[in-house]
Amino acid sequence: MTDDFEFERDEVIERAARELKRLPPRSEAAVSRIMGAVEESLAQEDDVRLGRATPDVIPFDAAARMRTPSGARRRKTDVATRGWRMRRLSLPIAAAITLAASLGGYALHGLMTPDASTRHASPTLAVAPAGPARQGGMAVTYDAAVAESAPVQVQLVFDAPDARSVALVGDFNDWDAARAPMRSEGGGVWSTTVTLRPGRYVYAFVVNDREWRTDPRTPRVKDPDLGTESSVMIVGAR
Amino acid sequence: MIGESNSRRVSRATLRTGARALVLVMLAIAALIAPATRAVAQGATGPESQQLREARLASSLDRETLRDVLRIIGDARRQGLPDEPLYDKALQGGMRRAPSALIVSGVRKVAVRLDSATKALAPNATTGELMAGAEALAVRVPTATLRKLRIASPKRSVEVPLGVLTQLVSNNVPVEHASELVLNMIAKGAPSAQIVALGANIEDDIAAGIPPMTSIDVRAKGIGFPLSGAVPAGITPTTAGDFAPGVTGTNRTGQPARPRRP
């Protein structure tokens, strides 16, 4: 019984396979049209590559023609070469992005890690301190310090209710008011946070771009050479 | 059909040209921004910052003063001295409208002090140490003390101890007592935070009306380093292991400088 069943099944399968193997009728015109389009496309590709092609003005109805059967065929042809074109386009972009990222990283590295050979460090415009601020005045926060020479964040707070602007200047930023503007915290309180390596620093506040004031919360020192008075802070590490 | 195809090629060629132009612009912007950002980030160091500093000097000093200052800076640079503190002094003077003669003489004095500090803190002094050494010399800390500090701390930076010493002397603590205390702490391996805290404690004492000499004696005893000639009976110098915060007698040991009220 099993043998009969398998015999019948084999015959049915063979008949079905024979039917399926028969090719559908094909249009010779369609075949020649497709092959012609392919050859034409390849010839144009060569012309463009060899510089023989003359570019035309971009037609306004190009998009409409792209929807025609010939346009559809051309799209398929283009897909075959698009990978190569994409690589040509993406290589310089990738190189540029890599280079830009390297330069950006270089710049950011400078932001993150001040040069060990110099005493000065970066004025940080971010106001939020890394650690607890004391009741006004100077507060050294140790979160950033992992070694004795590691830079630490120092928040400076200054009371100047009458000020329109306040900047922190000192021997850590070339006495340049533009490099450490302080932010108004409301109620006449101004604040900024600078990142400094451990050491002794002399500084002052510039109020309204012209008036120099010392910090009433820290010791004052008289410059031994110029006779000018400044505030002094000693930044230590953990 | 050919026209249509070429127009599409033109379109892609235009895109490629645009992309390349965009890439070039991006590269140019990145090349311009990166060094400037780094200079600002590092507190303006290097050749580009030198130009920035000289531009700022030119805007704040008269021509003769600028010429004299730049000549001193050039000489110092040729001697291998760091130019940063020299620019700093000139910029401070310029920004604060100090008299020209004071600015020039001030820059010259800094150069002399830097030279002395370089010799005293040889052989491997960092820029920060040289600047701190020059500041210490400015308040009449002897060169010999700088040398002793270097010998006591050949591998660790003495920038912070020099800063504390400078500050103590500026607060009228006798230089020999301040030097002895700082030297002792360095020799015992006290961390810089400990030295900073001690300096802050003494400053607070002085601000509160305690005589400088009394304060330094009391504080030195508190951390187990009584000064010579001021050793009270029954107190023996201990080791660096006794520097645990709050254990050895100072009330703010290991803490950063306390804010002051006017």
Short mmCIF file of N, CA and C in Angstrom, two decimals, chain B residues 148-154 156 158 161 179-191 195 225 238-240 243:
data_model
loop_
_atom_site.label_atom_id
_atom_site.label_comp_id
_atom_site.label_asym_id
_atom_site.label_seq_id
_atom_site.Cartn_x
_atom_site.Cartn_y
_atom_site.Cartn_z
N LYS B 148 66.75 74.39 50.21
CA LYS B 148 66.43 73.36 51.22
C LYS B 148 65.12 72.64 50.88
N LEU B 149 64.17 73.41 50.41
CA LEU B 149 62.89 72.80 50.03
C LEU B 149 63.09 71.79 48.89
N ARG B 150 63.91 72.19 47.94
CA ARG B 150 64.16 71.28 46.80
C ARG B 150 64.84 70.00 47.28
N ILE B 151 65.80 70.17 48.17
CA ILE B 151 66.53 68.99 48.67
C ILE B 151 65.59 68.10 49.48
N ALA B 152 64.73 68.75 50.26
CA ALA B 152 63.79 67.96 51.08
C ALA B 152 62.73 67.28 50.21
N SER B 153 62.47 67.83 49.05
CA SER B 153 61.43 67.27 48.19
C SER B 153 61.93 67.22 46.75
N PRO B 154 62.85 66.29 46.48
CA PRO B 154 63.45 66.28 45.14
C PRO B 154 62.49 65.83 44.04
N ARG B 156 58.78 65.45 44.60
CA ARG B 156 57.44 66.06 44.72
C ARG B 156 57.51 67.54 44.43
N VAL B 158 57.12 71.41 44.87
CA VAL B 158 57.15 72.29 46.04
C VAL B 158 56.34 73.57 45.78
N PRO B 161 53.81 74.14 48.84
CA PRO B 161 54.52 74.57 50.05
C PRO B 161 55.13 75.97 49.90
N SER B 179 59.58 79.05 57.41
CA SER B 179 60.39 78.13 56.60
C SER B 179 60.61 76.82 57.34
N GLU B 180 60.91 76.91 58.64
CA GLU B 180 61.18 75.71 59.42
C GLU B 180 59.95 74.80 59.45
N LEU B 181 58.80 75.40 59.66
CA LEU B 181 57.58 74.61 59.74
C LEU B 181 57.29 73.91 58.41
N VAL B 182 57.36 74.67 57.33
CA VAL B 182 57.06 74.08 56.01
C VAL B 182 58.09 73.01 55.66
N LEU B 183 59.33 73.29 55.96
CA LEU B 183 60.38 72.30 55.67
C LEU B 183 60.15 71.01 56.45
N ASN B 184 59.80 71.16 57.72
CA ASN B 184 59.53 69.98 58.54
C ASN B 184 58.39 69.15 57.95
N MET B 185 57.34 69.85 57.53
CA MET B 185 56.18 69.13 57.00
C MET B 185 56.53 68.40 55.70
N ILE B 186 57.31 69.06 54.87
CA ILE B 186 57.72 68.41 53.62
C ILE B 186 58.59 67.19 53.92
N ALA B 187 59.53 67.38 54.85
CA ALA B 187 60.45 66.28 55.17
C ALA B 187 59.70 65.07 55.71
N LYS B 188 58.59 65.32 56.38
CA LYS B 188 57.80 64.21 56.94
C LYS B 188 56.77 63.68 55.95
N GLY B 189 56.75 64.24 54.76
CA GLY B 189 55.83 63.73 53.73
C GLY B 189 54.40 64.17 53.88
N ALA B 190 54.19 65.32 54.52
CA ALA B 190 52.82 65.80 54.67
C ALA B 190 52.22 66.14 53.31
N PRO B 191 50.98 65.75 53.05
CA PRO B 191 50.36 66.10 51.77
C PRO B 191 50.13 67.60 51.66
N ILE B 195 49.40 71.02 54.30
CA ILE B 195 50.19 72.26 54.41
C ILE B 195 49.29 73.48 54.14
N PHE B 225 54.77 69.23 65.26
CA PHE B 225 56.05 69.77 64.78
C PHE B 225 56.41 71.06 65.50
N THR B 238 56.22 63.93 66.33
CA THR B 238 55.72 62.64 65.85
C THR B 238 55.96 62.50 64.36
N THR B 239 55.37 61.47 63.80
CA THR B 239 55.63 61.19 62.38
C THR B 239 54.49 61.65 61.51
N ALA B 240 54.70 61.46 60.21
CA ALA B 240 53.66 61.88 59.26
C ALA B 240 52.38 61.10 59.43
N PHE B 243 49.11 62.73 60.77
CA PHE B 243 48.47 63.82 60.05
C PHE B 243 47.00 63.59 59.78
#
